């Protein structure tokens, strides 16, 4: 099959080879990225991409659904079992659609949503002013303190003022565990629903390495499937049974058309993998690797947002640590083979395209089999790359060490 593509479209084929080589020879430290399983890639590249399946198993708009129903039933059953959810929808095309379906399904336009401040780790789809969601719903914000603790008396004061219909927690750049019971108490006090977007930490929850909001009575959790879960790009909406029908109708016909059944087949495979005992070990190693990486960075003088991590990521304040804007740090790191991304820090005075920090995460490095010694080495390489940015010899040495580390721990690409 690859030979046919190579012969027919060498430009695309060469770009695929180039990307495979980049993923193999660079160290992926972007916390939202990972290497999926070969079995998932196989399921993705199948004839299910040919099929339209609007609707849900047993109730579709088109015929020919014998096998699509098989995979969607398996995917939803596996998702429910893995997260302990009463209802699962596996059709959301990815994270943004996934979160929109919850807002549209459970709320009315104009309703208030209480969500985390974006510079403190909240996400674009949690009502960033540049998103369409901010034109439809009224978002209000809470923050964490410098250690990452959330003051729930303050959250409650805000909630009493803005009377949210939904209390939303979750993050794309917050290195600490959240106190889900605290959010639930606030929501109950003002009669709001609760939603946690656990996209980054879905794999940690599935593997028992992080708290599960559903254990604290949350109404809905959402997670993308391609981050710590190691699946294909997609989204899960997991909820209490009473919201299942509203969520399903919100996904289809509310927001989306035909589900991507090849993706759903691949999600089902990833969920089967995540239920295996080895995945618990993997999830635990993601967290222990992040702690070792954080310790190594702190020992070398880097300043971390909240001073450390409980999960899979760390945020380095590169302005405070190295006198470098995040965008410049990202470029310098990429030049030596360390893939990171610039990141706002709490109350960042810089815009997102410049940012005062970078975000690092351990899911992909852990997939490569790296452990504590390698995380300490990565902390060292990271600091040397930024501190000795004007020293060509040192930067060449760092680049060579990154390549050697990647060669010793091959990525499954
Ligand atoms: N793009 C993902 C992330 O990097 O966190 C979520 O939007």
XYZ file of C-alpha atoms and ligand atoms in Angstrom:
420
model
C 0.000 0.000 0.000
C 2.813 2.391 0.866
C 4.488 1.611 -2.469
C 1.346 2.624 -4.326
C 1.202 5.957 -2.536
C 4.930 6.519 -3.078
C 4.547 5.937 -6.820
C 1.354 7.949 -7.225
C 2.030 10.986 -5.015
C 5.693 11.295 -4.093
C 5.283 14.825 -2.691
C 2.790 13.662 -0.079
C 4.689 10.430 0.490
C 7.936 12.288 1.126
C 6.206 14.584 3.605
C 4.918 11.516 5.469
C 8.421 10.066 5.580
C 9.787 13.418 6.720
C 7.281 13.576 9.565
C 8.053 10.002 10.600
C 11.725 10.924 10.711
C 11.027 14.121 12.683
C 8.979 12.227 15.259
C 11.698 9.601 15.563
C 14.680 11.926 15.879
C 13.179 14.766 17.963
C 12.113 14.448 21.566
C 8.412 15.202 21.858
C 7.796 17.178 25.024
C 4.517 18.877 24.092
C 2.216 17.609 26.852
C -0.811 17.168 24.600
C 1.023 14.989 22.066
C 1.855 11.307 22.059
C 2.659 8.369 19.761
C -0.386 6.229 19.139
C -0.305 2.432 18.933
C 0.407 0.640 15.638
C -2.930 -1.160 16.099
C -4.693 2.205 16.312
C -3.041 3.396 13.097
C -4.156 0.195 11.404
C -7.771 0.693 12.506
C -7.663 4.328 11.331
C -6.587 3.427 7.824
C -9.561 1.189 7.051
C -12.652 1.135 4.859
C -14.766 2.545 7.672
C -13.771 5.946 6.259
C -16.058 5.128 3.313
C -19.193 4.857 5.416
C -21.872 7.369 6.411
C -23.500 6.488 9.748
C -25.557 9.450 10.957
C -27.449 8.417 14.043
C -26.551 5.873 16.679
C -26.282 2.054 16.744
C -29.614 0.474 15.831
C -31.021 3.823 14.724
C -29.150 5.186 11.698
C -30.274 7.207 8.717
C -28.578 4.975 6.109
C -28.419 1.211 5.658
C -25.336 -0.991 5.710
C -24.568 -0.445 9.388
C -23.867 -3.992 10.573
C -20.209 -3.361 11.325
C -20.372 0.322 12.237
C -22.841 -0.644 14.962
C -20.409 -3.298 16.195
C -17.555 -0.834 16.597
C -19.580 2.021 18.054
C -21.209 -0.277 20.621
C -17.786 -1.610 21.586
C -16.310 1.883 21.814
C -19.096 3.250 24.027
C -19.108 0.170 26.289
C -15.332 0.362 26.702
C -15.473 4.096 27.434
C -18.175 3.646 30.072
C -16.282 0.818 31.761
C -12.923 2.586 31.702
C -14.168 5.829 33.266
C -17.033 4.429 35.353
C -19.560 6.509 33.410
C -23.244 5.753 32.950
C -23.305 7.156 29.399
C -20.681 7.658 26.695
C -20.762 9.406 23.351
C -17.766 8.684 21.110
C -18.711 10.669 18.006
C -17.244 14.126 18.716
C -14.694 14.879 16.035
C -12.242 16.348 18.509
C -11.904 18.514 21.592
C -13.593 21.727 20.453
C -16.678 19.960 19.080
C -16.777 17.757 22.166
C -17.004 20.711 24.547
C -19.457 22.613 22.354
C -21.848 19.658 22.355
C -22.013 19.799 26.145
C -22.651 23.548 26.256
C -25.323 23.367 23.562
C -26.840 20.170 24.905
C -27.222 21.196 28.532
C -27.481 24.997 28.421
C -29.390 27.789 26.690
C -27.718 30.632 24.777
C -26.839 33.431 27.187
C -26.385 31.117 30.182
C -23.403 31.733 32.456
C -20.493 29.324 32.698
C -17.874 29.587 35.425
C -14.487 28.404 34.123
C -10.785 28.691 34.851
C -8.882 31.795 33.793
C -7.146 31.104 30.505
C -3.720 32.320 31.639
C -3.990 30.045 34.679
C -4.320 26.972 32.498
C -7.888 27.049 31.165
C -8.529 26.229 27.525
C -9.578 28.131 24.395
C -12.838 26.155 24.286
C -13.627 27.224 27.840
C -14.804 30.567 26.527
C -11.781 32.400 25.208
C -12.980 35.743 23.808
C -11.661 34.676 20.383
C -13.916 31.583 20.285
C -17.493 31.551 18.993
C -18.532 30.057 22.325
C -17.875 33.392 24.013
C -20.504 34.987 21.729
C -23.126 32.426 22.733
C -22.529 31.922 26.455
C -21.419 34.244 29.211
C -18.117 33.028 30.684
C -16.805 34.078 34.071
C -13.443 33.211 35.593
C -11.746 31.872 38.681
C -7.992 31.600 39.245
C -5.476 29.553 41.209
C -2.948 31.013 43.616
C 0.823 30.887 43.084
C 1.028 27.352 44.479
C -1.827 26.142 42.255
C -4.397 26.048 45.047
C -7.919 27.195 44.225
C -9.675 29.216 46.908
C -13.185 27.771 46.890
C -14.579 30.508 49.135
C -13.612 32.917 46.371
C -15.023 30.619 43.646
C -18.276 30.478 45.617
C -18.397 34.279 45.932
C -18.039 34.578 42.150
C -20.637 31.853 41.611
C -23.153 33.589 43.882
C -22.668 36.766 41.873
C -22.810 35.357 38.336
C -25.184 32.394 39.036
C -23.598 29.963 36.546
C -25.653 27.173 35.012
C -22.418 25.209 34.614
C -19.296 25.040 36.770
C -16.487 23.976 34.448
C -13.062 22.826 35.503
C -10.230 21.287 33.559
C -7.212 22.683 31.846
C -4.642 22.455 29.136
C -1.785 23.946 31.091
C -2.249 23.406 34.809
C 0.273 21.165 36.554
C -1.747 20.324 39.659
C -4.547 17.937 40.584
C -7.901 19.645 40.932
C -10.114 19.398 44.001
C -13.235 18.109 42.249
C -15.168 17.866 45.517
C -14.592 21.608 46.004
C -16.049 22.414 42.571
C -19.003 20.136 43.205
C -19.768 21.895 46.508
C -19.798 25.292 44.791
C -21.988 24.006 41.955
C -24.459 22.428 44.356
C -24.675 25.630 46.365
C -25.823 27.595 43.305
C -27.761 24.816 41.547
C -25.275 24.489 38.663
C -24.240 21.441 36.657
C -20.638 20.247 36.828
C -18.319 19.497 33.909
C -14.620 18.582 33.890
C -12.618 18.728 30.672
C -9.936 16.131 31.413
C -8.489 16.052 27.892
C -4.893 16.208 29.038
C -5.255 13.749 31.889
C -7.781 11.293 30.436
C -5.089 8.615 30.296
C -4.024 9.303 33.872
C -7.606 8.877 35.092
C -8.087 5.735 32.984
C -4.849 4.337 34.403
C -5.660 5.210 38.018
C -2.916 7.844 38.252
C -5.176 10.840 38.830
C -8.530 11.596 40.483
C -11.701 10.918 38.490
C -14.304 13.733 38.647
C -17.092 11.165 38.220
C -16.098 9.747 41.622
C -17.008 13.153 43.051
C -20.485 13.276 41.532
C -19.681 15.312 38.402
C -22.404 15.375 35.752
C -20.156 15.314 32.686
C -16.526 14.783 31.799
C -14.998 15.297 28.370
C -11.679 14.069 27.103
C -9.870 14.009 23.832
C -8.513 10.591 22.947
C -5.111 11.386 21.449
C -3.173 12.778 24.402
C -2.325 10.650 27.450
C -4.862 8.063 26.197
C -2.665 7.382 23.115
C -5.644 7.005 20.774
C -6.517 8.680 17.465
C -7.661 12.304 17.374
C -11.203 12.337 18.748
C -13.361 13.192 21.742
C -15.425 11.408 24.390
C -18.335 12.862 26.306
C -19.010 10.814 29.454
C -21.997 11.665 31.590
C -24.638 10.597 34.006
C -27.412 8.593 32.313
C -29.976 11.362 32.717
C -27.997 13.618 30.348
C -27.264 10.939 27.748
C -30.081 11.692 25.357
C -29.461 15.456 25.418
C -25.747 14.937 24.800
C -26.358 12.466 21.969
C -28.830 14.787 20.248
C -26.452 17.682 20.720
C -23.648 15.794 18.932
C -25.964 14.572 16.184
C -28.050 16.116 14.693
C -27.254 19.221 16.754
C -23.664 19.942 15.794
C -22.181 17.257 13.581
C -23.084 15.162 10.567
C -21.710 11.721 9.849
C -19.388 10.346 12.534
C -15.879 9.326 11.485
C -16.298 5.596 11.899
C -12.642 4.794 11.139
C -11.718 7.045 14.069
C -14.312 5.392 16.287
C -12.835 1.982 15.413
C -9.411 3.305 16.413
C -10.802 4.852 19.620
C -12.246 1.450 20.528
C -8.791 -0.115 20.105
C -7.143 2.566 22.250
C -9.763 2.101 24.982
C -9.087 -1.644 24.995
C -5.373 -0.890 25.428
C -6.108 1.544 28.262
C -7.997 -1.155 30.167
C -4.969 -3.482 30.216
C -2.881 -3.757 33.395
C 0.225 -2.381 31.626
C -1.592 0.884 31.035
C -1.803 1.491 34.783
C 1.943 1.199 34.935
C 2.283 3.539 31.943
C 0.033 6.172 33.559
C 1.961 6.002 36.842
C 5.270 6.405 34.987
C 3.979 9.497 33.135
C 3.396 11.141 36.524
C 6.648 9.989 38.142
C 8.579 11.096 35.053
C 6.987 14.553 35.233
C 8.008 14.867 38.895
C 11.581 13.881 38.072
C 11.651 16.334 35.172
C 10.287 19.105 37.418
C 12.831 18.341 40.154
C 15.660 18.331 37.606
C 14.589 21.702 36.211
C 14.241 23.265 39.668
C 17.657 21.941 40.731
C 19.114 23.661 37.678
C 17.525 27.000 38.554
C 14.369 26.981 36.408
C 11.224 28.620 37.813
C 8.130 26.475 37.425
C 4.546 27.680 37.572
C 3.127 26.487 40.949
C 6.628 25.244 41.858
C 6.177 21.700 40.534
C 3.669 19.184 39.237
C 1.141 16.538 40.283
C 0.351 15.376 36.757
C 2.022 14.965 33.363
C 3.170 18.516 32.673
C 5.333 21.342 33.886
C 5.208 24.992 32.878
C 8.545 26.801 32.906
C 8.510 30.577 33.272
C 11.237 31.253 30.711
C 11.231 35.015 31.244
C 11.898 34.599 34.981
C 14.316 31.689 34.481
C 16.305 32.675 31.397
C 15.202 36.177 30.387
C 13.564 34.655 27.280
C 10.046 34.978 25.924
C 8.312 31.652 25.430
C 8.315 32.001 21.633
C 12.102 32.408 21.600
C 12.613 29.530 24.037
C 10.404 27.288 21.882
C 12.491 28.087 18.781
C 15.833 27.575 20.543
C 14.634 24.242 21.926
C 13.290 23.100 18.561
C 16.672 23.822 16.987
C 18.268 21.249 19.303
C 15.493 18.679 18.809
C 13.343 19.344 21.886
C 9.705 19.908 20.863
C 7.859 22.161 23.340
C 5.302 24.932 23.005
C 5.191 28.510 24.185
C 2.697 28.985 26.963
C 1.054 31.792 28.900
C 1.865 31.877 32.596
C -0.667 33.081 35.206
C -1.672 36.702 34.555
C 0.880 36.808 31.753
C 1.582 40.380 30.598
C 2.536 39.043 27.136
C 0.105 37.975 24.385
C -0.294 34.274 23.583
C 1.882 34.458 20.477
C 4.806 35.614 22.626
C 4.024 34.200 26.094
C 6.282 34.139 29.145
C 6.814 30.394 29.348
C 6.888 26.995 27.699
C 4.973 23.824 28.522
C 6.616 20.406 28.782
C 4.978 17.036 29.278
C 6.004 13.417 29.673
C 3.363 11.234 27.914
C 5.305 10.857 24.652
C 8.717 10.360 26.304
C 7.138 7.742 28.584
C 5.707 5.958 25.542
C 9.289 5.757 24.239
C 10.200 3.928 27.447
C 12.119 6.732 29.117
C 12.296 6.856 32.901
C 13.869 8.821 35.735
C 17.496 8.937 34.452
C 16.343 10.165 31.058
C 14.064 12.821 32.608
C 16.992 14.178 34.594
C 19.016 14.204 31.365
C 16.211 16.047 29.563
C 16.086 18.677 32.326
C 19.819 19.167 31.861
C 19.559 19.421 28.060
C 16.654 21.868 28.345
C 18.529 24.203 30.683
C 21.781 24.015 28.712
C 19.993 24.757 25.433
C 18.510 27.956 26.844
C 21.289 29.091 29.155
C 24.048 28.614 26.556
C 22.010 29.894 23.648
C 24.919 31.943 22.278
C 27.436 29.092 22.521
C 27.404 27.212 19.200
C 29.602 24.378 20.462
C 27.376 23.734 23.466
C 24.222 23.837 21.347
C 25.745 21.330 18.901
C 26.589 19.065 21.847
C 23.024 19.314 23.187
C 21.598 18.511 19.729
C 23.832 15.440 19.455
C 22.828 14.234 22.928
C 19.116 14.634 22.104
C 19.562 12.543 18.941
C 21.450 9.884 20.842
C 18.737 9.747 23.529
C 16.036 9.394 20.864
C 17.993 6.635 19.117
C 18.250 4.681 22.379
C 14.480 4.940 22.951
C 12.817 4.522 19.545
C 9.339 5.963 19.070
C 6.646 3.606 17.721
C 6.275 5.490 14.428
N -4.115 21.658 21.571
C -4.318 21.025 22.837
C -3.238 21.344 23.798
O -2.121 21.455 23.334
O -3.445 21.455 24.989
C -5.634 21.300 23.399
O -6.230 22.279 22.686
